[in-house]
XYZ file of C-alpha atoms in Angstrom:
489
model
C 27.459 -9.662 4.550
C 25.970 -11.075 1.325
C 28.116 -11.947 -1.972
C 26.312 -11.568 -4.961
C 27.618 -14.080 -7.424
C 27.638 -13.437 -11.098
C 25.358 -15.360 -13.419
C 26.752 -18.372 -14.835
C 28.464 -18.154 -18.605
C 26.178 -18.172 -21.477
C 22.681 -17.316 -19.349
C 20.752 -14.993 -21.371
C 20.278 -11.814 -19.384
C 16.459 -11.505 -18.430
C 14.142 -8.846 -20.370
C 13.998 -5.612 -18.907
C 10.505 -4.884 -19.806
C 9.572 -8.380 -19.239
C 10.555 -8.112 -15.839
C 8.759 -4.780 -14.939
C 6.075 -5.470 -16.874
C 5.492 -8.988 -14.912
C 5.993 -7.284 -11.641
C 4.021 -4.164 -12.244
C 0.977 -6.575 -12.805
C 1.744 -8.450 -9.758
C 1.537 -5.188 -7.634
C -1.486 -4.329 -9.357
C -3.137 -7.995 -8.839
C -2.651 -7.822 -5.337
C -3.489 -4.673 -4.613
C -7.111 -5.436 -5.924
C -7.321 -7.697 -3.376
C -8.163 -4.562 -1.011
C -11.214 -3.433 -3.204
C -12.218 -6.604 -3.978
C -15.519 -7.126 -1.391
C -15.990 -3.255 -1.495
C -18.797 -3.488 -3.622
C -20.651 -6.675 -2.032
C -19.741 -5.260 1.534
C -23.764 -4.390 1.996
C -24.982 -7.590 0.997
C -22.593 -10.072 3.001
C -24.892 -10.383 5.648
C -27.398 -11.822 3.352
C -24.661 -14.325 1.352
C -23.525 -15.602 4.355
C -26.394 -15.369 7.192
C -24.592 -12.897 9.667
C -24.720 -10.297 11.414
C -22.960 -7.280 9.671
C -21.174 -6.391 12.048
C -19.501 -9.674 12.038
C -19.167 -9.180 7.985
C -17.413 -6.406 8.425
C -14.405 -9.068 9.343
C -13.716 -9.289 5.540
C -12.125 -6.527 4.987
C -10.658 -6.401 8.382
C -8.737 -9.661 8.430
C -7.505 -8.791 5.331
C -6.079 -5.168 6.498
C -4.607 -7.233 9.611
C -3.117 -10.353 7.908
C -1.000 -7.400 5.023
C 0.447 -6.132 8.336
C 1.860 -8.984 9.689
C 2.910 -10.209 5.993
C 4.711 -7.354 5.034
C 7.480 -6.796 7.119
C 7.954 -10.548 7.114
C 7.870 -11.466 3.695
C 10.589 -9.107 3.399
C 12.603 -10.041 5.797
C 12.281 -14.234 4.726
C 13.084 -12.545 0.808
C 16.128 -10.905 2.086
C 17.183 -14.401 4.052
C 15.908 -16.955 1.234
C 15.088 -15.502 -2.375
C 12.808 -12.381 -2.914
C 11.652 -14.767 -6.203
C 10.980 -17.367 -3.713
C 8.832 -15.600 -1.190
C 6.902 -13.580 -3.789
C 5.907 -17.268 -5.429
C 5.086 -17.768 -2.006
C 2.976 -14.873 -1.237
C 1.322 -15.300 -4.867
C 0.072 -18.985 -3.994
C -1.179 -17.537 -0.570
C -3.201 -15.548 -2.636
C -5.001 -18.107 -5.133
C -5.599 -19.992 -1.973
C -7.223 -17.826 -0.381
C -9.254 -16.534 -3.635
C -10.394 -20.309 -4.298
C -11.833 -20.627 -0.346
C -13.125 -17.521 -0.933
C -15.047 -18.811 -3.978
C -16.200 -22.078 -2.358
C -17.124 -20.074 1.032
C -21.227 -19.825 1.882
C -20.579 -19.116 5.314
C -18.343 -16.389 7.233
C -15.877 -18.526 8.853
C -13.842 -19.529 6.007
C -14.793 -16.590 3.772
C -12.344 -14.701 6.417
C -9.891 -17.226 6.189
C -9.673 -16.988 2.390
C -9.782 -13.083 3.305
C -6.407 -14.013 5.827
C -4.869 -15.737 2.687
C -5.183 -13.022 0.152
C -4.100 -10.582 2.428
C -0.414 -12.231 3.406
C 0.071 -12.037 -0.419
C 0.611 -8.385 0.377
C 4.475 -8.394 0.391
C 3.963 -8.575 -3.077
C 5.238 -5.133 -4.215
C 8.289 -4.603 -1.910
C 9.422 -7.657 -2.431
C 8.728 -6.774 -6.303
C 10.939 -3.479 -5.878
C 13.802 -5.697 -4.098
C 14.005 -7.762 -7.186
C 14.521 -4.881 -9.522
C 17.163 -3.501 -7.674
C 18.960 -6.524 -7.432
C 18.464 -8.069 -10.859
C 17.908 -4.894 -13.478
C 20.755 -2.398 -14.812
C 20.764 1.003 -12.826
C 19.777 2.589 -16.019
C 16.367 1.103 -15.871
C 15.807 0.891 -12.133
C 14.175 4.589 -11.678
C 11.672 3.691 -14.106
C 10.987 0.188 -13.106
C 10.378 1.524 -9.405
C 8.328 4.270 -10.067
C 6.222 1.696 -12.113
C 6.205 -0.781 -9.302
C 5.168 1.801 -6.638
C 2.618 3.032 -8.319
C 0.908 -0.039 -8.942
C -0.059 -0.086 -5.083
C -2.719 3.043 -6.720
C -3.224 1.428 -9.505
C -5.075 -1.661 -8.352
C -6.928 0.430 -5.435
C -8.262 2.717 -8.249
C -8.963 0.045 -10.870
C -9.963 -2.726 -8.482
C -13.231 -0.918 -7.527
C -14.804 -0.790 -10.941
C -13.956 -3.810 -11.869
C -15.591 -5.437 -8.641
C -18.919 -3.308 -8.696
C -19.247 -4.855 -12.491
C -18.826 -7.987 -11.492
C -20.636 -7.571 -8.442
C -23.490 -6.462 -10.312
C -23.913 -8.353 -13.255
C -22.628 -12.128 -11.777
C -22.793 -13.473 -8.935
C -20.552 -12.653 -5.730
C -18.321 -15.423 -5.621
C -17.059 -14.761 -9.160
C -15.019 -12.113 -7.432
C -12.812 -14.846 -6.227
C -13.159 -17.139 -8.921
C -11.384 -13.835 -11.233
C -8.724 -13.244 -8.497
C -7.917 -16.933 -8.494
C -7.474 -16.803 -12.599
C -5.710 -13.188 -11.940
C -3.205 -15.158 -9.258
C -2.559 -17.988 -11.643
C -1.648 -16.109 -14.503
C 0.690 -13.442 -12.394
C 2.301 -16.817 -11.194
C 3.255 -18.344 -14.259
C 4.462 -15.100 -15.464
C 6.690 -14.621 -13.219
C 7.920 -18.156 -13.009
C 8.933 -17.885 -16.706
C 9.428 -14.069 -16.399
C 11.572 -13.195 -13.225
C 15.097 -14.334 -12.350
C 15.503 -15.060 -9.120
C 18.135 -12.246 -7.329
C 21.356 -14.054 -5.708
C 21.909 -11.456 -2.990
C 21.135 -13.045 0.418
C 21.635 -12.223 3.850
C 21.711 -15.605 5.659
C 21.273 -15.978 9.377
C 18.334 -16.729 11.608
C 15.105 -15.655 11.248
C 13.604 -12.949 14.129
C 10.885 -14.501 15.367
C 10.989 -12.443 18.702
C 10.687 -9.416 16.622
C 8.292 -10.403 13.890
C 5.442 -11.243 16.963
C 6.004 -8.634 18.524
C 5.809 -6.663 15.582
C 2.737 -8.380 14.604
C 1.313 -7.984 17.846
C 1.502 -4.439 17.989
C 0.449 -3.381 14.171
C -2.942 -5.933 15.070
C -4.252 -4.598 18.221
C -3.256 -0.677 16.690
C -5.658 -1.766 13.201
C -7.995 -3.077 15.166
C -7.791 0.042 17.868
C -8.070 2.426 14.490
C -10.631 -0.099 12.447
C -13.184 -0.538 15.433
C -12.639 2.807 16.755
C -16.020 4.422 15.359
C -18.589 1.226 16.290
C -16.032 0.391 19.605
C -16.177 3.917 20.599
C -12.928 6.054 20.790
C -12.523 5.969 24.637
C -13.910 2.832 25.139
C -12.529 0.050 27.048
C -11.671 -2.137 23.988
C -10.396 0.991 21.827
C -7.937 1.913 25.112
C -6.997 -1.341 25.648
C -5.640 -2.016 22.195
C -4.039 1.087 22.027
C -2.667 0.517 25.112
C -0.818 -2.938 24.224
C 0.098 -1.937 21.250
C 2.406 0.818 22.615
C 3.735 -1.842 25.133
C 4.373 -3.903 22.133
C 6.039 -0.994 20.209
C 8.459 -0.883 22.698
C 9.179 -4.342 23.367
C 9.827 -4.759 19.404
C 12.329 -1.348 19.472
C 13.953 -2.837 22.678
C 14.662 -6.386 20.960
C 15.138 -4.745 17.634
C 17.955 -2.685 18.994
C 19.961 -5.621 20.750
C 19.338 -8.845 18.361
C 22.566 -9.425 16.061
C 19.789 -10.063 12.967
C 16.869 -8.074 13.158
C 13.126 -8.305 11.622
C 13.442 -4.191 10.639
C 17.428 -2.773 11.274
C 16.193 0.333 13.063
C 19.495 2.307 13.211
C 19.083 1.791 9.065
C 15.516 3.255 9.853
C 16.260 6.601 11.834
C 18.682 7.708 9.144
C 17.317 11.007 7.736
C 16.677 9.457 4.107
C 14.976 6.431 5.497
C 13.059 8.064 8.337
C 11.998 11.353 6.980
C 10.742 9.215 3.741
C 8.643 6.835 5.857
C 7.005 9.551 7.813
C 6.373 11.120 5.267
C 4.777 7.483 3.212
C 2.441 7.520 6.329
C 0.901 10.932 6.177
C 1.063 10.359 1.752
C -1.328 7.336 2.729
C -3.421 9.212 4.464
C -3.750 11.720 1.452
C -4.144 8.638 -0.950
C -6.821 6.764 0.394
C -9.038 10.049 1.171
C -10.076 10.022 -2.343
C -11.541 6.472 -1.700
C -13.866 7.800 1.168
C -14.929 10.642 -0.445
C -16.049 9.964 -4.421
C -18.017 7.068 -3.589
C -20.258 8.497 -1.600
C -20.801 11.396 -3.438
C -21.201 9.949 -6.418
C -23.950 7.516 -4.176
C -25.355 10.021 -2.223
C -29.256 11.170 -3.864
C -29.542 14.048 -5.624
C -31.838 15.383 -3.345
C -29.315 15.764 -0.453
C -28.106 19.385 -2.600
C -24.358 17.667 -3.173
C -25.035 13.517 -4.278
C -24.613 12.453 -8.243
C -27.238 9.673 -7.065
C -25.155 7.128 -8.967
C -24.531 3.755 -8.861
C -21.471 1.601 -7.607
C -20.416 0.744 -10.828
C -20.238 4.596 -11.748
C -18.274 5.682 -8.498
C -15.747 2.881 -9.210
C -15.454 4.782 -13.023
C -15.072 7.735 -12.091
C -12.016 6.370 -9.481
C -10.383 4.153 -12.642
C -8.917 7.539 -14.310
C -6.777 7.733 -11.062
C -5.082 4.150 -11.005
C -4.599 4.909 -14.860
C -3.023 8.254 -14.674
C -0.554 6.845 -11.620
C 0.435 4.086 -14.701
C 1.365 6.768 -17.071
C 2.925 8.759 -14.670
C 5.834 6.370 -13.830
C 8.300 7.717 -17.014
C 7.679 11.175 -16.132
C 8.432 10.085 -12.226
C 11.247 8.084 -13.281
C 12.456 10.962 -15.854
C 12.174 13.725 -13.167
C 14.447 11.118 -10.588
C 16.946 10.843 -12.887
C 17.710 14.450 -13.517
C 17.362 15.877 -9.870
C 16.610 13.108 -7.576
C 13.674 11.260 -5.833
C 13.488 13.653 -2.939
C 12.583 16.205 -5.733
C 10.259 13.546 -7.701
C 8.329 13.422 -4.046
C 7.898 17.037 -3.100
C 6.410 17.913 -6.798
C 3.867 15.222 -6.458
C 3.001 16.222 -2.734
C 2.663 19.979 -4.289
C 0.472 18.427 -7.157
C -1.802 15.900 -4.786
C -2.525 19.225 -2.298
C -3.528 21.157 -5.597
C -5.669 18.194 -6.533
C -7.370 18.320 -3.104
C -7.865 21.974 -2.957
C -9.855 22.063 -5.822
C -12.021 19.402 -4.434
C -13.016 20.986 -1.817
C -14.874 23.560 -3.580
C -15.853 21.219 -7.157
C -17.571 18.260 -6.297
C -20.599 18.892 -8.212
C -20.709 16.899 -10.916
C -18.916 14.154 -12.933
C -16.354 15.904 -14.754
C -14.992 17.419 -11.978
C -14.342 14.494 -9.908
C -12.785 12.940 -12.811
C -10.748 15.609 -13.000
C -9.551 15.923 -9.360
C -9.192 12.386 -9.744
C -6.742 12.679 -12.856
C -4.933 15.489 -10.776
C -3.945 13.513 -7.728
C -3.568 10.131 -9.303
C -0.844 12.095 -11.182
C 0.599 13.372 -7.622
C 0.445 10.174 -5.902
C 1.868 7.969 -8.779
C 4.982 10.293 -8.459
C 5.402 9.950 -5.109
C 5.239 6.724 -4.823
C 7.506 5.976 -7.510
C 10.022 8.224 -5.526
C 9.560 6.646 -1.982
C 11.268 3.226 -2.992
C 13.862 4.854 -5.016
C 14.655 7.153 -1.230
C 14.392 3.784 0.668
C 17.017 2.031 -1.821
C 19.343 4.609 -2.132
C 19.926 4.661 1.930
C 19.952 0.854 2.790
C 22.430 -1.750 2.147
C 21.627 -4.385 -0.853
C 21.073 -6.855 1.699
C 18.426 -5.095 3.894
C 15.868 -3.827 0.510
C 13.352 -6.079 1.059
C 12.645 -5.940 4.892
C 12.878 -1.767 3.943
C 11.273 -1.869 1.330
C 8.380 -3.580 3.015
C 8.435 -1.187 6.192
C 7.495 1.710 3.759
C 5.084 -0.061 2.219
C 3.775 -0.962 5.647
C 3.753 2.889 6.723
C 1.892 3.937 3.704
C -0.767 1.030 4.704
C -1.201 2.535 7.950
C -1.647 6.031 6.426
C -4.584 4.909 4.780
C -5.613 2.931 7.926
C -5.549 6.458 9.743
C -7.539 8.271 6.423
C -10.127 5.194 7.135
C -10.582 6.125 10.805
C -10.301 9.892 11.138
C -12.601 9.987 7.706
C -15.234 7.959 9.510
C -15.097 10.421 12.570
C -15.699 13.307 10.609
C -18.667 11.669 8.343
C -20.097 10.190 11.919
C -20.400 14.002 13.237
C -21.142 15.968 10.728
C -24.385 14.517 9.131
C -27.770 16.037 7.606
C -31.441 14.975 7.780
C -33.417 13.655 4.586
C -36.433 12.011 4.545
C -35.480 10.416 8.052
C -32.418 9.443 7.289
C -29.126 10.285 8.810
C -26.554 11.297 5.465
C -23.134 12.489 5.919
C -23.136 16.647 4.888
C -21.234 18.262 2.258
C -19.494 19.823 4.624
C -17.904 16.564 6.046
C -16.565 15.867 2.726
C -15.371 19.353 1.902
C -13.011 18.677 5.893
C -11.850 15.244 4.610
C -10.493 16.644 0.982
C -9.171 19.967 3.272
C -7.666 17.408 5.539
C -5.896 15.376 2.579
C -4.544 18.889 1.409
C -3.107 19.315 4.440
C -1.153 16.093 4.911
C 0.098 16.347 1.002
C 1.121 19.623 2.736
C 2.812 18.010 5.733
C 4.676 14.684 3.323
C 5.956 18.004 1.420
C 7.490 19.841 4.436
C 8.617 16.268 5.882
C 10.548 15.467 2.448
C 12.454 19.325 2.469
C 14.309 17.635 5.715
C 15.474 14.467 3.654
C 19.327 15.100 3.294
C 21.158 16.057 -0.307
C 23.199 12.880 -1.942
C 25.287 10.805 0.079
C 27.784 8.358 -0.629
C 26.786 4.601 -1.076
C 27.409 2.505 1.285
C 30.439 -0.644 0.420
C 27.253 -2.873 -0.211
C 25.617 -1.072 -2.367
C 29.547 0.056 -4.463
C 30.367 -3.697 -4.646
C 27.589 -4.436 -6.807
C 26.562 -3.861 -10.182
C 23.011 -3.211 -9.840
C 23.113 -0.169 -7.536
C 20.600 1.440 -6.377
C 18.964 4.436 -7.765
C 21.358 7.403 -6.321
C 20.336 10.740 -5.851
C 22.544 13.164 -8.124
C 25.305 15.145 -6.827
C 23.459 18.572 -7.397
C 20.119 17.199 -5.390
C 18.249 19.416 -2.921
């Protein structure tokens, strides 16, 4: 068991708001990192001379490299210094934005892809800090800030890449991530006080490739599904050793002294009934991102399409990452008073509202916009409740591999949004001028299909228990974590 150690005499305390502010940014740097090639996604096989469906590999290493990262970087914080690794993860990142922005070719393009996407251990590791190094008083709000930033670069990252996209030239998308990484660096290098609670002990390799090995060949089952085909070989065959890696990992997990992910931590109600329902509050999240584009892109002619640009689509997404921002006090406000598990069923109730509405206003500007202010205000609640759950169950020692396995199962709802969307849009399609377009009607299942899961995360969170007592870790130490109150549903 760790033994926190007090601060020596005489060391100024660090700033509060420094600290979240410096962290917040961090999430949202590297969550941009996800939208970043969105825009520039059509014209990579004219950059680099390939095939697209070989281009399609930069945003797929990227979605494979944040699942091995995730659960490891939080692990190695817990072990060595959550400071440490993020300062790690951060470099990863401006590494892989300068190859990026020196690449002409695909081969390294993907490796600078690989790069940017181990930085993703970024925001649990961020939420690990601030429970070990920030007064209980400020931790609700300084978690609800720091989940939400996952949103908040998603939403803002698209705009931001289809103007620079469209005005300069391609590869000062990484040159702007690199300057992004830098400055989020040095910030937190001046900023952020390294937390002394440590775990010691070995590192589990056994269970971090096997882990690995499991969450790849499942991405790239889900990813490939649609141009693989669902019952292909390759599809099955993923699938297929990724369940025999599944239970390979549980089997180790369950009989190592020092395991990657402490699973009988995991099946606890609080833990496990808030990471199932992070998965299906993924799913919810990211259907916003498959739907508003395309609308917004579609021509008018189809009956439905804005026929707007990029650069509008990734507007009218912005008010969502902004809304999930301001969202955080109320989030943090509402935790405080009756609990996270509260916090997270009144945004699942507000994102289903959001979606039901879309299904039947999607024809113009305003109303996106507006069903985009509705569940950006949903999501950025739940997700500023889901670390506060995770922390409140877990011993001090174990945050950051926990808080890196929720992250992890809200990345694979969005994984699952990415696939089943792409089903739907691939069957039902309409005719115009030739072409082959996705229907209103497919977009109309997707939004009905977000409502649903909101739906489902809201059922999932009624099972999470009332309060329970802290463990001895958590007591012994000053910084507690954020505690559901005694009269909590």
């Amino acid at each position: 068991m760790s033994i926190p150690t007090a601060a020596p005499v005489g060391t100024k305390p660090p700033s509060t708001t420094a600290v979240v502010a410096v962290l917040a940014f961090a999430g949202i740097v590297v969550s941009l990192m996800q939208t970043l090639v969105i825009p520039i996604i059509p014209h990579l096989p004219e950059y680099l001379n390939a095939p697209a469906s070989d281009t399609v590999w930069a945003v797929t290493a990227t979605l494979l490299a944040a699942s091995v990262a995730v659960p490891t970087m939080g692990r190695l914080g817990d072990m060595f210094g959550k400071r440490r690794l993020l300062l790690i993860s951060l470099a990863l990142l401006v590494a892989g934005s300068v190859i990026g922005a020196l690449s002409s070719s695909l081969v390294p393009l993907i490796f600078g892809r690989v790069l940017q996407g181990l930085a993703a251990g970024v925001i649990p590791l961020g939420i690990s800090i601030m429970r070990d190094v920030l007064p209980p008083k400020k931790l609700a709000g300084a978690v609800a800030a720091m989940g939400a930033s996952m949103g908040v670069g998603g939403a803002l990252g698209l705009p931001l890449a289809a103007l620079i996209a469209e005005y300069a030239n391609w590869h000062v998308l990484f040159w702007t991530s690199a300057a992004l990484g830098i400055l989020v660096t040095a910030l937190v290098v001046v900023n952020v006080p390294e937390s002394t609670v440590r775990t010691g002990g070995k590192f589990d390799f056994v269970g971090a490739v096997s882990l690995s090995a499991a969450l790849i060949a499942l991405l790239l089952a889900i990813s490939k599904g649609n141009s693989w085909g669902w019952t292909s070989t390759q599809t099955l065959t993923m699938l297929g050793f990724s369940l025999v890696a599944f239970v390979i990992w549980g089997w180790w997990e369950l009989r190592t002294p020092q395991p990657l992910i402490n699973l009988r931590v995991s099946v606890r109600p609080q833990v496990l009934f808030t990471n199932l329902a992070s998965i299906v509050f993924g799913f919810a999240m990211f259907a916003l991102s498959m739907v508003f584009p395309q609308v917004v892109q579609l021509p008018e002619a189809t009956g439905f399409g804005l026929g707007g640009s990029m650069l509008t689509a990734g507007l009218v997404m912005a008010p969502s990452g902004i809304v999930m921002m301001l969202i955080a006090p109320v989030s943090s406000r509402i935790t405080n008073l009756y609990g996270a598990k509260i916090t997270l069923m009144i945004g699942a109730v507000v994102v289903a509202v959001g979606y039901a509405i879309g299904i039947f206003a999607m024809h113009s500007i305003w109303q996106l916009i507006m069903i985009a202010i509705i569940t950006g205000a949903g999501t950025g609640m739940a997700y500023g409740a889901m670390p506060a759950l995770i922390m409140g169950a877990v011993p001090l020692s174990e945050t950051g591999a926990a808080n890196s396995f929720n992250t992890l199962m809200r990345s694979l709802g969005t994984s699952f949004a990415s696939a089943i969307a792409g089903v739907v849009i691939a069957q039902m399609t309409m005719s115009l001028g030739g072409a082959t377009l996705p229907s209103e009607n497919a977009f109309r299942v997707i939004m009905a299909l977000a409502a649903g899961s909101a739906i489902i995360a809201l059922i999932l969170t009624s099972f999470i228990p009332k309060f329970q007592k802290p463990n001895s870790t958590t007591e012994n130490h000053g910084n507690s974590a954020v505690r559901e109150p005694a009269n909590a549903n």
